[in-house]
Amino acid sequence: QAKQQGRSQHRFYSPEINARLQERLTVENELRGALERGEMVVYYQPLIDLRSRQITAVEALVRWQHPTRGLISPAKFIPIAEDNGLIISIGEWVLRTACEQNRTWQLAGMAPIRMSVNLSARQFEKPNLVEIVKQILQETELSALYLELEVTESFLMGDVQRSITTLKQLRELGLWLALDDFGTGYSSLNYLNRFPVNMLKIDQSFVQNVTSNSDSAAVTDAIIALAKSLQLKITAEGVETQEQLEYLEQRGCHEGQGYYFGIPAPAEKITELLKLNSQQLEHLVA
Ligand code: C2E
Ligand code: MG
Ligand code: MG
Ligand code: MG
């Protein structure tokens, strides 16, 4: 068979590809049950208001604490979990954990912040999504005001009419909606104003080159202008330097997220930052 299909087929049998397939199969097997074994952890990364310099939100970012291989990044297992459907249970667990955490911080007297949670296409397509979100908010007693869900254009563009309906229903719960990785997907400006979202997150690929590459700067400027004219809040992802921060500040970007402000960290680490946050707020009020 391979011979018949010619030389290009040969690549499928190379040891390198074979090793990658093997690796993927191993990950896939081990991923089943990882949630039940308690191996998933949620890290949180601060989002900073560029005017007040306060933490106004955190983004929940899942990691897999593998018993032998250490901490595995979501880029490695989320795509696999999306293929085999495990993302549904992982995503629901992340949402519940993140909402619980936000409620815990509020009960501990921290100044309230938004909790931002990524949704995958598979979750978004499920007819019971709105019901599940509503239920988790009730269970965790978190007000929807303090929950934000991140969606991407690429999966909204599948069935636009249905996406609009789902987004509207989510908004009716009182939560916030953000378009993640904005500028990288199949952007249709035509649809943007029909998606009832509150904010755009400029993809880090633009932000990281904003001071070194004029094309990235132009795209960033255009996204900020677009967000403003549509009255959307704008967050820059992947802010790593003072120069990038100054650029974004000058252009009137509202929020920043990136290593410059803080890397994703376990809840306890964020608790320490939030304590400082509330102290500063109290100071402002007093
Ligand atoms: P994302 O939603 O765009 O999240 C931002 C990613 O950029 C995170 O990667 C974060 O650690 C990284 N990042 C933040 N600041 C900087 C910076 O200054 N420089 C650089 N180089 N990177 C920065 P992470 O945590 O590895 O997550 C990767 C992606 O995995 C996320 O991208 C998101 O699409 C997905 N993901 C993470 N957690 C979840 C989840 O619970 N559910 C779903 N469906 N997807 C998730
Ligand atoms: Mg995100
Ligand atoms: Mg994303
Ligand atoms: Mg992003």
XYZ file of C-alpha atoms and ligand atoms in Angstrom:
335
model
C 0.000 0.000 0.000
C 2.703 2.475 1.001
C 4.702 1.591 -2.074
C 1.719 2.133 -4.343
C 1.078 5.601 -2.987
C 4.600 6.673 -3.755
C 7.502 8.065 -1.868
C 5.665 10.713 0.157
C 3.948 7.927 2.083
C 7.320 6.855 3.393
C 7.244 9.697 5.927
C 4.467 8.029 7.893
C 6.782 5.253 8.902
C 9.717 7.358 9.983
C 10.831 6.639 13.546
C 10.375 10.305 14.420
C 6.693 10.382 13.458
C 6.193 7.049 15.098
C 7.634 8.385 18.349
C 5.323 11.394 18.163
C 2.293 9.210 17.597
C 3.373 6.999 20.464
C 3.778 10.054 22.687
C 0.338 11.277 21.758
C -1.238 7.913 22.496
C 0.464 7.835 25.876
C -0.748 11.343 26.726
C -4.225 10.434 25.569
C -4.318 7.324 27.767
C -2.940 9.058 30.802
C -5.256 12.022 30.334
C -8.236 9.740 30.848
C -8.708 9.688 34.581
C -6.261 12.532 35.280
C -9.120 14.713 36.489
C -10.497 11.947 38.743
C -7.004 11.331 40.114
C -6.831 15.008 41.094
C -3.958 15.811 38.740
C -5.446 18.957 37.218
C -4.582 22.291 38.820
C -5.690 25.801 38.035
C -3.149 28.621 37.915
C -4.200 32.264 37.824
C -2.622 35.212 36.025
C -3.418 38.821 36.970
C -4.934 41.381 34.617
C -3.981 44.931 35.546
C -5.961 48.106 35.002
C -3.429 50.327 33.245
C -4.726 53.503 34.907
C -5.101 52.453 38.515
C -2.474 49.684 38.333
C -4.778 47.495 40.365
C -5.520 43.854 39.669
C -8.998 43.932 38.151
C -9.213 40.315 37.046
C -7.348 37.032 36.890
C -7.400 34.461 34.104
C -7.764 30.799 35.089
C -5.222 28.667 33.208
C -5.279 24.922 33.693
C -2.156 22.769 34.140
C -1.689 19.044 34.440
C 0.387 18.051 37.430
C 1.646 14.735 36.080
C 2.936 12.294 38.726
C 6.193 11.626 36.872
C 6.484 14.171 34.067
C 5.899 17.300 36.123
C 3.715 20.238 35.231
C 2.338 19.913 31.700
C 1.232 23.006 29.790
C -2.311 23.248 28.403
C -0.890 23.692 24.897
C 0.208 20.038 25.174
C -3.036 18.460 26.370
C -5.963 20.810 25.634
C -5.927 19.993 21.887
C -5.994 16.269 22.722
C -8.761 16.784 25.275
C -10.690 18.659 22.593
C -10.342 15.765 20.165
C -11.440 13.061 22.572
C -14.110 15.116 24.362
C -12.407 15.126 27.787
C -12.358 18.929 27.537
C -16.031 18.925 28.522
C -15.356 17.538 32.000
C -12.008 19.340 32.398
C -13.549 22.644 31.306
C -16.463 22.285 33.697
C -14.083 21.458 36.538
C -11.914 24.514 35.759
C -15.002 26.722 35.711
C -16.237 25.410 39.064
C -12.787 25.606 40.667
C -12.224 29.144 39.401
C -15.639 30.376 40.567
C -15.112 28.781 43.985
C -11.710 30.427 44.238
C -13.091 33.840 43.364
C -15.830 33.454 45.957
C -13.219 32.375 48.534
C -11.197 35.532 47.871
C -14.317 37.659 48.252
C -15.254 35.989 51.527
C -11.703 36.628 52.748
C -12.323 40.335 52.207
C -10.297 40.939 49.053
C -11.437 43.702 46.712
C -13.669 41.899 44.182
C -12.145 40.998 40.822
C -13.385 39.259 37.680
C -12.470 35.639 37.138
C -11.851 34.946 33.491
C -12.241 31.373 32.206
C -11.457 30.029 28.731
C -14.185 28.117 26.936
C -13.365 25.557 24.287
C -15.337 25.113 21.081
C -16.621 21.767 22.325
C -18.058 23.320 25.471
C -19.548 26.192 23.513
C -21.336 23.792 21.170
C -23.015 21.840 23.961
C -26.710 22.746 24.246
C -26.543 22.707 28.062
C -23.661 25.201 28.371
C -25.785 28.088 29.653
C -27.506 25.800 32.163
C -24.162 24.504 33.449
C -22.703 27.990 33.871
C -25.843 29.097 35.699
C -25.711 26.052 37.956
C -22.029 26.567 38.805
C -22.694 30.209 39.690
C -25.495 29.108 42.004
C -23.473 26.328 43.622
C -20.452 28.504 44.246
C -22.572 31.543 45.212
C -20.499 33.752 42.953
C -22.278 36.718 41.436
C -22.166 36.560 37.626
C -20.730 40.086 37.722
C -17.422 38.554 38.722
C -17.249 35.936 35.997
C -15.890 36.456 32.496
C -15.839 33.818 29.776
C -13.288 33.885 26.954
C -14.307 32.693 23.519
C -12.469 32.828 20.203
C -13.722 34.083 16.884
C -12.710 30.901 15.119
C -15.280 28.831 16.938
C -17.965 31.531 16.902
C -17.744 31.643 13.125
C -18.938 28.046 12.732
C -22.640 28.684 13.102
C -22.853 32.433 13.538
C -26.572 32.638 14.300
C -26.341 29.957 16.943
C -23.236 31.567 18.444
C -25.035 34.888 18.761
C -27.944 33.205 20.544
C -25.646 31.408 22.997
C -23.616 34.550 23.688
C -26.832 36.483 24.358
C -28.032 33.837 26.795
C -24.704 33.920 28.602
C -24.827 37.715 28.772
C -28.340 37.496 30.218
C -26.860 35.645 33.186
C -25.021 38.894 33.907
C -21.479 37.742 33.166
C -18.813 39.264 30.896
C -17.680 37.947 27.540
C -14.260 38.447 25.990
C -12.936 37.618 22.543
C -9.571 35.944 23.177
C -6.511 35.964 20.884
C -8.119 38.736 18.856
C -6.531 39.405 15.492
C -5.227 35.894 14.873
C -8.384 34.081 13.890
C -10.679 34.265 10.995
C -11.725 37.792 11.893
C -14.837 38.988 10.259
C -15.407 42.589 11.174
C -18.787 42.111 9.642
C -19.809 39.879 12.519
C -17.894 41.524 15.296
C -20.616 44.012 16.145
C -23.204 41.250 16.110
C -21.404 39.189 18.739
C -22.583 40.585 22.081
C -19.140 40.598 23.747
C -17.790 43.132 26.243
C -14.096 42.993 25.533
C -11.338 42.136 23.124
C -8.040 40.599 24.139
C -5.305 41.599 21.674
C -3.278 38.507 20.897
C 0.192 38.378 22.396
C 1.834 37.919 19.003
C 1.055 41.581 18.219
C 1.778 42.906 21.689
C 5.191 41.266 21.837
C 6.355 43.042 18.690
C 4.550 46.303 19.238
C 7.745 48.284 19.881
C 9.924 46.473 17.337
C 7.737 45.861 14.325
C 5.641 48.527 12.633
C 3.125 46.006 11.282
C 2.404 44.690 14.770
C 2.072 48.266 15.995
C -0.352 49.065 13.180
C -2.488 46.008 13.918
C -2.490 46.813 17.636
C -3.500 50.426 16.968
C -6.272 49.279 14.653
C -7.626 46.784 17.193
C -7.630 49.435 19.935
C -9.427 51.910 17.657
C -11.939 49.259 16.643
C -12.615 48.257 20.244
C -13.149 51.889 21.196
C -15.552 52.600 18.403
C -17.559 49.518 19.343
C -17.302 50.538 23.014
C -15.547 47.363 23.996
C -13.023 47.076 26.767
C -9.561 46.207 25.539
C -6.941 43.963 27.171
C -3.416 43.407 25.852
C -2.080 39.874 26.339
C 1.594 38.992 26.663
C 2.930 42.315 28.004
C 6.559 41.586 28.890
C 8.379 44.933 28.936
C 8.067 48.460 30.263
C 8.255 49.743 26.647
C 5.309 47.628 25.565
C 3.348 48.777 28.582
C 4.061 52.446 27.829
C 3.053 52.018 24.206
C -0.255 50.399 25.167
C -0.927 52.963 27.857
C -0.422 55.809 25.400
C -2.859 54.244 22.970
C -5.505 54.029 25.687
C -5.552 50.267 26.141
C -7.522 49.527 29.327
C -5.928 46.408 30.777
C -2.711 44.453 30.474
C -1.787 40.852 31.162
C 1.667 39.356 30.857
C 4.924 38.336 32.479
C 5.715 41.997 33.133
C 2.898 42.043 35.708
C 3.021 38.417 36.791
C 3.212 34.871 35.494
C 0.338 32.417 36.027
C 0.619 31.167 39.612
C -1.161 28.923 42.129
C -4.042 30.492 44.082
C -1.964 31.019 47.265
C 0.497 33.182 45.381
C -2.322 35.298 43.943
C -3.857 35.630 47.411
C -0.692 37.451 48.493
C -0.977 39.855 45.545
C -4.670 40.447 46.205
C -3.949 41.344 49.821
C -1.743 44.168 48.583
C -4.422 45.062 46.066
C -7.093 45.524 48.747
C -4.723 47.462 50.970
C -4.115 49.893 48.151
C -7.830 50.183 47.517
C -8.505 50.846 51.191
C -5.827 53.456 51.081
C -7.539 55.115 48.115
C -10.876 55.109 49.917
C -9.513 56.404 53.230
P -4.803 31.999 26.328
O -6.196 31.872 26.809
O -4.573 32.977 25.238
O -3.939 32.337 27.622
C -2.800 33.168 27.619
C -1.536 32.349 27.499
O -0.427 33.230 27.360
C -1.233 31.502 28.737
O -0.545 30.336 28.317
C -0.281 32.415 29.508
O 0.539 31.709 30.418
C 0.510 32.979 28.379
N 1.143 34.261 28.724
C 0.683 35.215 29.547
N 1.506 36.273 29.600
C 2.531 35.991 28.782
C 3.714 36.714 28.408
O 3.983 37.819 28.854
N 4.532 36.096 27.514
C 4.273 34.855 27.001
N 5.144 34.339 26.139
N 3.162 34.155 27.316
C 2.295 34.723 28.209
P -0.906 28.908 28.898
O -1.261 29.011 30.342
O 0.179 27.975 28.501
O -2.232 28.545 28.123
C -2.209 28.358 26.728
C -3.598 28.288 26.170
O -4.245 27.099 26.632
C -4.511 29.424 26.600
O -4.237 30.580 25.831
C -5.871 28.833 26.325
O -6.199 28.945 24.970
C -5.632 27.356 26.663
N -6.156 27.080 28.002
C -5.575 27.253 29.218
N -6.420 26.889 30.211
C -7.577 26.507 29.614
C -8.833 25.997 30.088
O -9.109 25.877 31.291
N -9.772 25.697 29.138
C -9.530 25.837 27.798
N -10.493 25.507 26.918
N -8.367 26.297 27.312
C -7.400 26.629 28.212
Mg -7.530 33.171 27.376
Mg -7.074 31.083 24.038
Mg -5.132 34.594 24.483
